Coordinates of N, CA and C in Angstrom, one line a residue:
M1 N 105.6 94.1 92.2 CA 104.9 92.8 92.3 C 105.5 92.0 93.5
F2 N 106.8 92.0 93.6 CA 107.4 91.2 94.7 C 107.0 91.7 96.1
V3 N 107.0 93.1 96.2 CA 106.5 93.7 97.5 C 105.1 93.4 97.8
E4 N 104.2 93.5 96.7 CA 102.8 93.2 96.9 C 102.6 91.7 97.3
T5 N 103.4 90.8 96.8 CA 103.3 89.4 97.1 C 103.7 89.1 98.6
I6 N 104.7 89.8 99.0 CA 105.2 89.6 100.4 C 104.3 90.3 101.4
F7 N 104.0 91.5 101.1 CA 103.2 92.3 102.1 C 101.8 92.6 101.6
W8 N 101.2 91.5 101.1 CA 99.8 91.7 100.5 C 98.8 92.0 101.6
F9 N 99.1 91.7 102.9 CA 98.1 91.9 104.0 C 98.1 93.4 104.5
H10 N 99.1 94.2 104.1 CA 99.2 95.5 104.6 C 98.4 96.5 103.9
P11 N 97.5 97.3 104.6 CA 96.6 98.3 103.9 C 97.4 99.3 103.1
L12 N 98.6 99.7 103.5 CA 99.4 100.7 102.8 C 99.8 100.2 101.4
V13 N 100.1 98.9 101.3 CA 100.4 98.2 100.1 C 99.2 98.3 99.1
W14 N 98.0 98.0 99.7 CA 96.8 98.1 98.8 C 96.6 99.5 98.3
W15 N 96.8 100.5 99.1 CA 96.6 101.9 98.7 C 97.7 102.3 97.6
I16 N 98.9 101.9 97.8 CA 100.0 102.2 96.9 C 99.7 101.5 95.5
G17 N 99.2 100.2 95.6 CA 98.9 99.5 94.4 C 97.8 100.2 93.6
K18 N 96.8 100.7 94.3 CA 95.7 101.3 93.6 C 96.2 102.6 93.0
R19 N 97.0 103.4 93.7 CA 97.5 104.6 93.1 C 98.4 104.4 91.9
M20 N 99.1 103.3 91.9 CA 100.0 103.0 90.8 C 99.2 102.7 89.6
V21 N 98.0 102.0 89.7 CA 97.1 101.7 88.6 C 96.6 103.0 88.0
E22 N 96.1 103.9 88.9 CA 95.6 105.1 88.5 C 96.6 106.0 87.7
E23 N 97.8 106.0 88.2 CA 98.8 106.8 87.5 C 99.2 106.2 86.2
R24 N 99.3 104.8 86.2 CA 99.6 104.2 84.9 C 98.5 104.5 83.8
E25 N 97.3 104.4 84.2 CA 96.2 104.7 83.2 C 96.2 106.1 82.8
R26 N 96.5 107.0 83.8 CA 96.5 108.5 83.4 C 97.7 108.7 82.5
A27 N 98.8 108.1 82.7 CA 100.0 108.3 81.8 C 99.6 107.8 80.4
C28 N 99.0 106.6 80.3 CA 98.6 106.1 79.1 C 97.6 107.0 78.3
D29 N 96.6 107.5 79.0 CA 95.6 108.4 78.4 C 96.3 109.7 77.9
E30 N 97.2 110.2 78.7 CA 97.9 111.5 78.3 C 98.7 111.3 77.0
E31 N 99.4 110.1 77.0 CA 100.2 109.8 75.8 C 99.4 109.6 74.5
V32 N 98.3 108.9 74.7 CA 97.4 108.7 73.5 C 96.9 110.1 73.0
L33 N 96.5 111.0 73.9 CA 96.0 112.3 73.4 C 97.1 113.1 72.9
R34 N 98.3 113.0 73.4 CA 99.4 113.8 72.9 C 99.8 113.4 71.5
L35 N 99.5 112.1 71.1 CA 99.9 111.7 69.8 C 98.8 112.1 68.8
G36 N 97.7 112.8 69.2 CA 96.8 113.4 68.2 C 95.4 112.7 68.2
S37 N 95.1 111.8 69.0 CA 93.8 111.1 69.0 C 92.8 112.1 69.6
E38 N 91.5 112.0 69.0 CA 90.4 112.8 69.5 C 90.0 112.3 70.9
P39 N 89.8 113.2 71.9 CA 89.4 112.8 73.2 C 88.1 112.0 73.2
R40 N 87.1 112.6 72.4 CA 85.7 111.9 72.3 C 85.9 110.5 71.7
V41 N 86.6 110.4 70.6 CA 86.8 109.1 70.0 C 87.5 108.1 70.9
Y42 N 88.5 108.6 71.6 CA 89.2 107.7 72.5 C 88.3 107.2 73.7
A43 N 87.6 108.2 74.2 CA 86.7 107.9 75.4 C 85.6 106.9 74.9
E44 N 85.0 107.1 73.7 CA 84.0 106.1 73.2 C 84.6 104.7 73.0
G45 N 85.9 104.7 72.6 CA 86.5 103.4 72.4 C 86.6 102.6 73.7
I46 N 87.0 103.3 74.8 CA 87.0 102.7 76.1 C 85.7 102.2 76.6
L47 N 84.7 103.1 76.4 CA 83.3 102.7 76.8 C 82.8 101.5 76.0
N48 N 83.1 101.5 74.7 CA 82.6 100.3 73.9 C 83.3 99.0 74.4
I49 N 84.5 99.1 74.8 CA 85.2 97.9 75.3 C 84.5 97.4 76.6
C50 N 84.1 98.4 77.4 CA 83.5 98.1 78.7 C 82.1 97.5 78.4
K51 N 81.4 98.0 77.4 CA 80.1 97.4 77.1 C 80.2 96.0 76.6
L52 N 81.2 95.8 75.7 CA 81.4 94.4 75.2 C 81.7 93.5 76.3
Y53 N 82.5 93.9 77.3 CA 82.9 93.0 78.4 C 81.7 92.7 79.3
A54 N 80.8 93.8 79.5 CA 79.6 93.6 80.3 C 78.6 92.7 79.7
E55 N 78.4 92.8 78.3 CA 77.4 92.1 77.6 C 77.8 90.7 77.2
S56 N 79.1 90.4 77.1 CA 79.5 89.1 76.6 C 79.4 88.0 77.7
P57 N 78.9 86.8 77.3 CA 78.8 85.7 78.3 C 80.1 85.0 78.5
L58 N 81.1 85.3 77.7 CA 82.4 84.6 77.8 C 83.3 85.2 78.9
A59 N 84.0 84.4 79.6 CA 84.8 84.9 80.7 C 86.2 85.3 80.1
C60 N 86.5 85.0 78.9 CA 87.8 85.4 78.3 C 87.8 86.6 77.5
V61 N 86.7 87.4 77.5 CA 86.7 88.7 76.7 C 87.5 89.7 77.5
S62 N 88.3 90.5 76.7 CA 89.1 91.6 77.3 C 88.2 92.7 77.8
G63 N 88.6 93.3 78.9 CA 87.9 94.4 79.5 C 88.8 95.5 79.9
V64 N 88.2 96.5 80.6 CA 89.0 97.6 81.2 C 88.8 97.6 82.7
T65 N 89.9 97.5 83.4 CA 89.8 97.5 84.9 C 90.8 98.6 85.4
G66 N 90.6 98.9 86.6 CA 91.6 99.8 87.2 C 90.9 100.9 88.0
A67 N 91.1 102.1 87.7 CA 90.6 103.3 88.5 C 89.1 103.5 88.2
D68 N 88.6 104.6 88.8 CA 87.2 104.9 88.6 C 87.0 105.3 87.1
L69 N 86.1 104.5 86.4 CA 85.9 104.7 85.0 C 85.3 106.1 84.7
K70 N 84.4 106.5 85.5 CA 83.7 107.8 85.3 C 84.8 109.0 85.4
K71 N 85.6 108.9 86.4 CA 86.6 110.0 86.5 C 87.6 109.9 85.4
R72 N 87.9 108.7 84.9 CA 88.9 108.6 83.8 C 88.3 109.2 82.5
I73 N 87.0 108.9 82.2 CA 86.4 109.4 81.0 C 86.3 111.0 81.1
E74 N 86.0 111.5 82.3 CA 85.9 113.0 82.4 C 87.3 113.6 82.2
A75 N 88.3 113.0 82.7 CA 89.7 113.5 82.5 C 90.1 113.5 81.0
I76 N 89.7 112.4 80.3 CA 90.0 112.3 78.9 C 89.3 113.4 78.1
L77 N 88.0 113.7 78.4 CA 87.2 114.7 77.7 C 87.7 116.1 78.0
K78 N 88.2 116.3 79.2 CA 88.7 117.6 79.5 C 90.0 117.9 78.7
N79 N 90.7 116.9 78.5 CA 92.0 117.0 77.7 C 92.9 118.1 78.3
S80 N 93.1 118.2 79.6 CA 93.9 119.2 80.2 C 95.3 119.1 79.7
A81 N 95.9 120.3 79.4 CA 97.3 120.3 79.0 C 98.2 119.7 80.0
V82 N 99.1 118.9 79.6 CA 100.0 118.2 80.5 C 101.3 119.0 80.5
L83 N 101.8 119.3 81.7 CA 103.1 120.1 81.7 C 104.2 119.1 81.6
R84 N 105.0 119.3 80.5 CA 106.1 118.4 80.2 C 107.3 118.8 81.1
L85 N 108.1 117.8 81.5 CA 109.3 118.1 82.3 C 110.5 118.4 81.4
D86 N 111.0 119.6 81.6 CA 112.2 119.9 80.8 C 113.4 119.5 81.7
A87 N 114.6 119.8 81.2 CA 115.8 119.4 82.0 C 115.9 120.1 83.4
T88 N 115.4 121.3 83.5 CA 115.5 122.0 84.8 C 114.6 121.4 85.8
R89 N 113.3 121.1 85.3 CA 112.3 120.5 86.2 C 112.8 119.1 86.6
K90 N 113.4 118.4 85.7 CA 113.9 117.0 86.0 C 115.0 117.1 87.1
A91 N 115.8 118.1 86.9 CA 116.9 118.3 87.9 C 116.4 118.6 89.3
I92 N 115.4 119.5 89.3 CA 114.8 119.9 90.6 C 114.1 118.7 91.3
L93 N 113.4 117.9 90.5 CA 112.8 116.7 91.0 C 113.8 115.7 91.5
A94 N 114.9 115.5 90.8 CA 116.0 114.6 91.3 C 116.6 115.1 92.6
V95 N 116.8 116.4 92.7 CA 117.4 116.9 93.9 C 116.5 116.7 95.1
A96 N 115.2 117.0 94.8 CA 114.2 116.8 95.9 C 114.1 115.3 96.4
G97 N 114.2 114.4 95.4 CA 114.2 113.0 95.8 C 115.4 112.6 96.6
A98 N 116.6 113.1 96.1 CA 117.8 112.8 96.8 C 117.8 113.3 98.2
A99 N 117.2 114.6 98.4 CA 117.2 115.2 99.7 C 116.2 114.4 100.6
A100 N 115.1 113.9 100.1 CA 114.2 113.1 100.9 C 114.9 111.9 101.4
L101 N 115.8 111.3 100.7 CA 116.5 110.1 101.1 C 117.6 110.4 102.0
A102 N 118.3 111.5 101.8 CA 119.5 111.8 102.5 C 119.2 112.5 103.9
L103 N 118.1 113.2 104.0 CA 117.8 114.0 105.2 C 117.7 113.1 106.4
P104 N 117.0 112.0 106.4 CA 116.9 111.1 107.6 C 118.3 110.6 108.0
I105 N 119.1 110.2 107.0 CA 120.4 109.7 107.3 C 121.3 110.7 107.9
A106 N 121.2 112.0 107.4 CA 122.0 113.1 107.9 C 121.6 113.4 109.4
L107 N 120.3 113.4 109.6 CA 119.8 113.6 111.0 C 120.3 112.5 112.0
G108 N 120.3 111.3 111.5 CA 120.7 110.2 112.3 C 122.2 110.3 112.7
I109 N 123.0 110.8 111.7 CA 124.5 110.9 111.9 C 124.7 112.1 112.9
V110 N 124.0 113.2 112.7 CA 124.2 114.3 113.6 C 123.8 114.0 115.0
N111 N 122.7 113.3 115.2 CA 122.1 113.1 116.6 C 122.8 111.9 117.2
A112 N 123.6 111.1 116.5 CA 124.2 109.9 117.1 C 125.0 110.2 118.3
P113 N 125.9 111.2 118.3 CA 126.8 111.5 119.5 C 125.9 111.8 120.7
S114 N 124.9 112.6 120.5 CA 124.1 113.0 121.7 C 123.3 111.8 122.2
L115 N 122.9 110.9 121.4 CA 122.2 109.7 121.8 C 123.1 108.8 122.6
R116 N 124.4 108.7 122.1 CA 125.4 107.9 122.9 C 125.7 108.5 124.2
A117 N 125.7 109.9 124.2 CA 126.0 110.6 125.5 C 124.9 110.4 126.5
Q118 N 123.6 110.4 126.0 CA 122.5 110.2 126.9 C 122.5 108.8 127.4
S119 N 122.9 107.8 126.6 CA 122.9 106.4 127.0 C 124.0 106.2 128.1
S120 N 125.1 106.9 127.9 CA 126.2 106.7 128.8 C 125.8 107.4 130.2
T121 N 125.1 108.5 130.1 CA 124.7 109.2 131.3 C 123.7 108.3 132.1
G122 N 122.8 107.6 131.3 CA 121.8 106.8 132.0 C 122.4 105.5 132.6
Q123 N 123.6 105.2 132.2 CA 124.2 104.0 132.7 C 125.4 104.3 133.6
T124 N 125.4 105.4 134.4 CA 126.5 105.8 135.3 C 126.7 104.7 136.3
R125 N 127.9 104.3 136.6 CA 128.2 103.3 137.6 C 127.9 103.9 139.0
L126 N 127.3 103.1 139.8 CA 127.1 103.6 141.2 C 128.3 103.2 142.0
T127 N 128.8 104.2 142.7 CA 130.0 103.9 143.6 C 129.8 104.6 144.9
F128 N 130.5 104.2 145.9 CA 130.5 104.8 147.2 C 131.2 106.2 147.1
D129 N 130.8 107.1 148.0 CA 131.5 108.4 148.1 C 133.0 108.2 148.4
V130 N 133.2 107.5 149.5 CA 134.6 107.1 149.9 C 134.6 105.7 150.4
A131 N 135.6 104.9 150.0 CA 135.6 103.5 150.4 C 137.0 103.1 150.6
S132 N 137.2 102.2 151.6 CA 138.5 101.6 152.0 C 138.3 100.1 152.2
V133 N 139.2 99.3 151.6 CA 139.1 97.9 151.8 C 140.6 97.4 152.1
K134 N 140.7 96.8 153.3 CA 142.0 96.3 153.7 C 141.9 94.9 154.2
P135 N 143.0 94.1 154.1 CA 143.1 92.8 154.7 C 142.9 92.9 156.3
A136 N 142.3 92.0 156.9 CA 142.1 92.0 158.3 C 142.6 90.7 158.9
S137 N 143.3 90.8 160.0 CA 143.7 89.6 160.7 C 142.7 89.1 161.7
V138 N 142.5 87.8 161.8 CA 141.5 87.3 162.7 C 142.1 87.2 164.1
P139 N 141.6 87.9 165.1 CA 142.2 87.8 166.5 C 142.1 86.4 167.1
S140 N 143.0 86.1 168.0 CA 143.0 84.8 168.7 C 141.7 84.7 169.5
G141 N 141.1 83.5 169.3 CA 139.9 83.2 170.0 C 138.7 83.6 169.2
V142 N 138.9 84.2 168.0 CA 137.8 84.5 167.1 C 137.9 83.6 165.8
S143 N 136.8 83.1 165.3 CA 136.8 82.3 164.2 C 135.8 82.7 163.2
L144 N 136.1 82.5 161.9 CA 135.1 82.8 160.8 C 134.4 81.5 160.5
M145 N 133.1 81.5 160.7 CA 132.3 80.3 160.5 C 132.0 80.1 159.0
E146 N 131.6 78.9 158.6 CA 131.4 78.6 157.1 C 130.3 79.5 156.6
D147 N 129.3 79.9 157.4 CA 128.2 80.7 156.8 C 128.6 82.2 156.8
G148 N 129.9 82.5 157.2 CA 130.3 83.9 157.1 C 130.2 84.6 158.4
R149 N 129.5 84.1 159.4 CA 129.4 84.7 160.7 C 130.8 84.7 161.5
V150 N 130.9 85.6 162.5 CA 132.1 85.6 163.3 C 131.7 85.0 164.6
G151 N 132.5 84.0 165.1 CA 132.3 83.4 166.4 C 133.4 83.5 167.3
V152 N 133.2 83.5 168.6 CA 134.2 83.6 169.6 C 134.2 82.4 170.5
R153 N 135.3 82.1 171.1 CA 135.4 80.9 172.0 C 134.7 81.3 173.4
K154 N 133.9 80.4 173.9 CA 133.2 80.7 175.1 C 134.2 80.9 176.3
G155 N 133.9 81.9 177.0 CA 134.8 82.3 178.2 C 136.0 83.0 177.8
S156 N 136.2 83.4 176.6 CA 137.4 84.2 176.2 C 137.3 85.6 176.6
G157 N 136.0 86.1 176.7 CA 135.8 87.5 177.1 C 136.0 88.4 175.9
I158 N 136.2 87.9 174.7 CA 136.4 88.7 173.5 C 135.0 89.2 173.0
E159 N 134.9 90.5 172.7 CA 133.6 91.0 172.1 C 133.6 90.7 170.6
I160 N 132.5 90.2 170.2 CA 132.3 89.8 168.8 C 132.3 91.1 167.9
P161 N 133.2 91.2 166.9 CA 133.2 92.4 166.1 C 131.8 92.5 165.3
R162 N 131.2 93.6 165.3 CA 129.9 93.8 164.6 C 130.1 94.6 163.4
N163 N 129.5 94.1 162.3 CA 129.4 94.8 161.0 C 128.2 95.7 161.0
T164 N 128.3 97.0 160.9 CA 127.2 97.9 161.1 C 127.1 98.8 159.9
G165 N 125.9 99.4 159.9 CA 125.6 100.5 158.9 C 125.0 99.9 157.6
G166 N 124.6 100.8 156.7 CA 124.0 100.5 155.5 C 122.5 100.7 155.4
P167 N 121.8 100.6 154.3 CA 120.4 100.8 154.1 C 119.6 100.0 155.1
G168 N 118.6 100.6 155.7 CA 117.7 99.9 156.7 C 118.2 99.8 158.1
T169 N 119.4 100.5 158.4 CA 120.0 100.5 159.7 C 119.9 101.9 160.3
D170 N 120.4 102.0 161.5 CA 120.4 103.3 162.1 C 121.5 104.3 161.5
D171 N 122.4 103.7 160.7 CA 123.4 104.5 160.1 C 123.4 104.2 158.6
P172 N 122.4 104.7 157.8 CA 122.3 104.3 156.4 C 123.3 104.9 155.5
G173 N 124.0 105.9 155.9 CA 125.0 106.6 155.1 C 126.4 106.1 155.2
R174 N 126.6 105.0 156.0 CA 127.9 104.5 156.2 C 127.9 103.1 156.6
I175 N 128.9 102.3 156.1 CA 129.1 100.9 156.5 C 130.5 100.8 157.2
H176 N 130.5 99.9 158.2 CA 131.7 99.6 158.9 C 131.7 98.1 159.2
F177 N 132.5 97.4 158.3 CA 132.7 96.0 158.5 C 134.1 95.7 159.0
P178 N 134.3 95.7 160.3 CA 135.7 95.5 160.8 C 136.3 94.1 160.6
L179 N 135.4 93.1 160.4 CA 135.9 91.8 160.2 C 134.9 91.0 159.4
I180 N 135.1 90.8 158.2 CA 134.1 90.1 157.3 C 134.9 89.2 156.4
S181 N 134.4 87.9 156.2 CA 135.0 87.0 155.3 C 134.7 87.4 153.9
L182 N 135.6 87.0 153.0 CA 135.4 87.3 151.5 C 134.1 86.7 151.0
K183 N 133.7 85.5 151.5 CA 132.5 84.9 151.0 C 131.3 85.7 151.6
Q184 N 131.3 86.2 152.8 CA 130.2 86.9 153.4 C 130.1 88.3 152.6
L185 N 131.3 88.8 152.2 CA 131.2 90.1 151.4 C 130.6 89.9 150.1
L186 N 130.9 88.7 149.5 CA 130.2 88.4 148.2 C 128.7 88.2 148.4
R187 N 128.4 87.6 149.5 CA 127.0 87.4 149.8 C 126.2 88.7 150.0
R188 N 126.8 89.6 150.6 CA 126.2 90.9 150.8 C 126.0 91.7 149.5
A189 N 127.0 91.4 148.6 CA 127.0 92.1 147.3 C 126.0 91.5 146.3
W190 N 126.0 90.2 146.3 CA 125.1 89.5 145.3 C 123.9 88.8 145.9
D191 N 123.8 88.8 147.3 CA 122.6 88.3 147.9 C 122.3 86.9 147.5
S192 N 123.3 86.1 147.3 CA 123.1 84.7 146.9 C 124.2 83.8 147.4
Y193 N 124.3 83.7 148.8 CA 125.3 83.0 149.5 C 125.4 81.5 149.1
Y194 N 124.3 80.9 149.0 CA 124.3 79.4 148.8 C 124.7 79.1 147.3
E195 N 124.8 80.0 146.4 CA 125.3 79.8 145.1 C 126.7 80.1 144.8
I196 N 127.4 80.6 145.9 CA 128.8 81.0 145.7 C 129.7 79.9 146.1
E197 N 130.5 79.5 145.2 CA 131.5 78.4 145.4 C 132.9 78.9 145.0
G198 N 133.9 78.3 145.7 CA 135.2 78.7 145.3 C 136.2 78.1 146.3
P199 N 137.5 78.6 146.2 CA 138.5 78.0 147.1 C 138.2 78.2 148.6
G200 N 138.8 77.4 149.4 CA 138.5 77.4 150.8 C 138.8 78.7 151.5
W201 N 139.8 79.5 150.9 CA 140.2 80.7 151.5 C 139.2 81.8 151.4
L202 N 138.1 81.6 150.7 CA 137.0 82.5 150.7 C 136.3 82.6 152.0
D203 N 136.4 81.5 152.8 CA 135.8 81.4 154.1 C 136.8 81.9 155.2
S204 N 138.1 81.7 154.9 CA 139.1 82.0 156.0 C 139.7 83.3 155.9
Q205 N 139.8 83.9 154.7 CA 140.4 85.2 154.6 C 139.3 86.3 154.9
A206 N 139.8 87.3 155.6 CA 138.9 88.4 156.1 C 139.4 89.8 155.6
V207 N 138.5 90.7 155.5 CA 138.9 92.1 155.2 C 138.1 93.0 156.1
T208 N 138.6 94.3 156.1 CA 137.9 95.4 156.8 C 137.4 96.4 155.7
V209 N 136.1 96.7 155.8 CA 135.6 97.5 154.7 C 134.9 98.7 155.4
D210 N 135.3 99.9 155.0 CA 134.6 101.2 155.5 C 134.2 102.0 154.2
A211 N 133.0 102.4 154.2 CA 132.5 103.2 153.0 C 131.4 104.1 153.4
T212 N 131.3 105.2 152.7 CA 130.2 106.1 152.9 C 129.3 106.3 151.6
M213 N 128.1 106.6 151.8 CA 127.1 106.7 150.7 C 126.0 107.7 151.1
P214 N 125.2 108.2 150.1 CA 124.1 109.0 150.5 C 123.1 108.3 151.4
P215 N 122.6 109.0 152.5 CA 121.7 108.3 153.4 C 120.5 107.7 152.8
N216 N 120.0 108.2 151.6 CA 118.8 107.7 151.0 C 119.1 106.5 150.0
T217 N 120.3 106.0 150.1 CA 120.6 104.9 149.2 C 119.8 103.6 149.5
T218 N 119.2 103.0 148.4 CA 118.4 101.8 148.6 C 119.3 100.6 148.7
K219 N 118.7 99.5 149.1 CA 119.4 98.2 149.3 C 120.0 97.8 147.9
A220 N 119.2 97.9 146.8 CA 119.6 97.5 145.5 C 120.8 98.4 145.1
Q221 N 120.7 99.7 145.3 CA 121.8 100.6 145.0 C 123.1 100.3 145.8
F222 N 122.9 100.0 147.1 CA 124.0 99.6 147.9 C 124.7 98.4 147.4
Q223 N 123.9 97.4 147.0 CA 124.5 96.1 146.5 C 125.3 96.4 145.2
E224 N 124.8 97.2 144.4 CA 125.5 97.6 143.2 C 126.8 98.3 143.5
M225 N 126.7 99.2 144.4 CA 128.0 99.9 144.8 C 129.0 98.9 145.4
L226 N 128.5 98.0 146.2 CA 129.4 97.0 146.7 C 130.0 96.1 145.6
R227 N 129.2 95.7 144.7 CA 129.7 94.9 143.5 C 130.8 95.7 142.8
N228 N 130.5 96.9 142.5 CA 131.5 97.7 141.8 C 132.8 97.9 142.6
L229 N 132.6 98.0 143.9 CA 133.8 98.1 144.7 C 134.7 96.9 144.7
I230 N 134.0 95.7 144.7 CA 134.7 94.4 144.7 C 135.4 94.3 143.3
T231 N 134.7 94.5 142.2 CA 135.3 94.4 140.9 C 136.5 95.4 140.7
E232 N 136.4 96.6 141.3 CA 137.4 97.6 141.1 C 138.6 97.3 141.9
R233 N 138.4 97.0 143.2 CA 139.6 96.8 144.1 C 140.3 95.5 143.9
F234 N 139.5 94.4 143.6 CA 140.1 93.1 143.5 C 140.3 92.6 142.1
G235 N 139.8 93.4 141.1 CA 139.9 92.9 139.7 C 139.0 91.7 139.4
F236 N 138.0 91.6 140.2 CA 137.1 90.4 140.1 C 136.1 90.6 138.9
Q237 N 136.0 89.6 138.1 CA 135.1 89.6 136.9 C 134.0 88.6 137.1
Y238 N 132.8 88.9 136.7 CA 131.7 87.9 136.8 C 130.7 88.1 135.7
H239 N 129.8 87.2 135.6 CA 128.8 87.3 134.6 C 127.5 86.9 135.3
A240 N 126.3 87.4 134.8 CA 125.1 87.1 135.4 C 124.7 85.7 135.1
G241 N 124.3 85.0 136.2 CA 124.0 83.6 136.1 C 123.5 83.1 137.4
K242 N 123.4 81.8 137.5 CA 122.9 81.2 138.7 C 124.0 80.9 139.7
R243 N 125.2 80.9 139.2 CA 126.3 80.5 140.1 C 127.5 81.5 139.9
I244 N 128.2 81.8 140.9 CA 129.4 82.6 140.9 C 130.5 81.8 141.4
S245 N 131.5 81.4 140.5 CA 132.5 80.5 140.8 C 133.9 81.1 140.6
P246 N 134.5 81.8 141.5 CA 135.8 82.4 141.3 C 136.9 81.3 141.4
D247 N 137.2 80.7 140.2 CA 138.1 79.6 140.2 C 139.5 80.0 140.4
T248 N 139.8 81.3 140.0 CA 141.2 81.8 140.1 C 141.2 82.9 141.3
P249 N 142.3 82.9 142.0 CA 142.4 83.9 143.1 C 142.2 85.3 142.6
W250 N 141.3 86.1 143.3 CA 141.2 87.5 143.0 C 141.6 88.3 144.2
W251 N 142.1 87.6 145.2 CA 142.6 88.3 146.4 C 143.5 87.3 147.1
S252 N 144.6 87.8 147.7 CA 145.5 86.9 148.4 C 146.1 87.6 149.6
P253 N 146.5 86.9 150.6 CA 147.1 87.5 151.8 C 148.2 88.5 151.4
G254 N 148.3 89.6 152.0 CA 149.4 90.6 151.7 C 149.0 91.7 150.8
M255 N 147.8 91.5 150.1 CA 147.3 92.6 149.2 C 146.6 93.6 150.0
V256 N 147.0 94.9 149.8 CA 146.3 96.0 150.5 C 145.9 97.0 149.5
R257 N 144.6 97.2 149.3 CA 144.1 98.2 148.4 C 143.1 99.1 149.1
S258 N 143.3 100.3 149.1 CA 142.4 101.2 149.8 C 142.3 102.6 149.0

């Protein structure tokens, strides 16, 4: 009754409820006939109750409701022998019921390791084939600008170091960043320069990055590789959000990791 009350709208509950009424009436009829009642007398008694209910103008008269009345009367008159369950049949029925409950659980336990393995395979970290990250010194006459670009003093004759390679360039399978600020490196990895805030040395400290990757690497895959490289080499931790704020130093002068 509790399940019917909660899930009254589900068609399966309606079907189960109807089947339960039919089985309850069938069990009642079989028990009455087993105790020695005549099938015809019992069937006539049910029909008389139905006639009384149909003919009486009172709403409070008892009646017979439930399954198909015609089929119920036919089953009573046939008085088919009912197979009684002995101890062996009860044991077989109990084992079958327990197996029906235990089988899905057993299958879930057996398949769990393979499912975890598939999940792990589908979430393989993207990394560069070979990567090197080293601190870089800023040459005299060269300056790292706040937006991460490299500038040179006019008339110094110094050639501006160029960061080359990567997806969408003439050298998609390799990157060569001879001089790049930490903030610019974060910008390339997360593509969100204006949301990156942190200590001033993010703009002043520079690194040299060289890495190789498959030539068909997409920009999104390249950025994930670069993020994984940063978190692995510098121990940098982050969470998805609108801002990336490295409040504690994750790189300092003198650190060399390659």
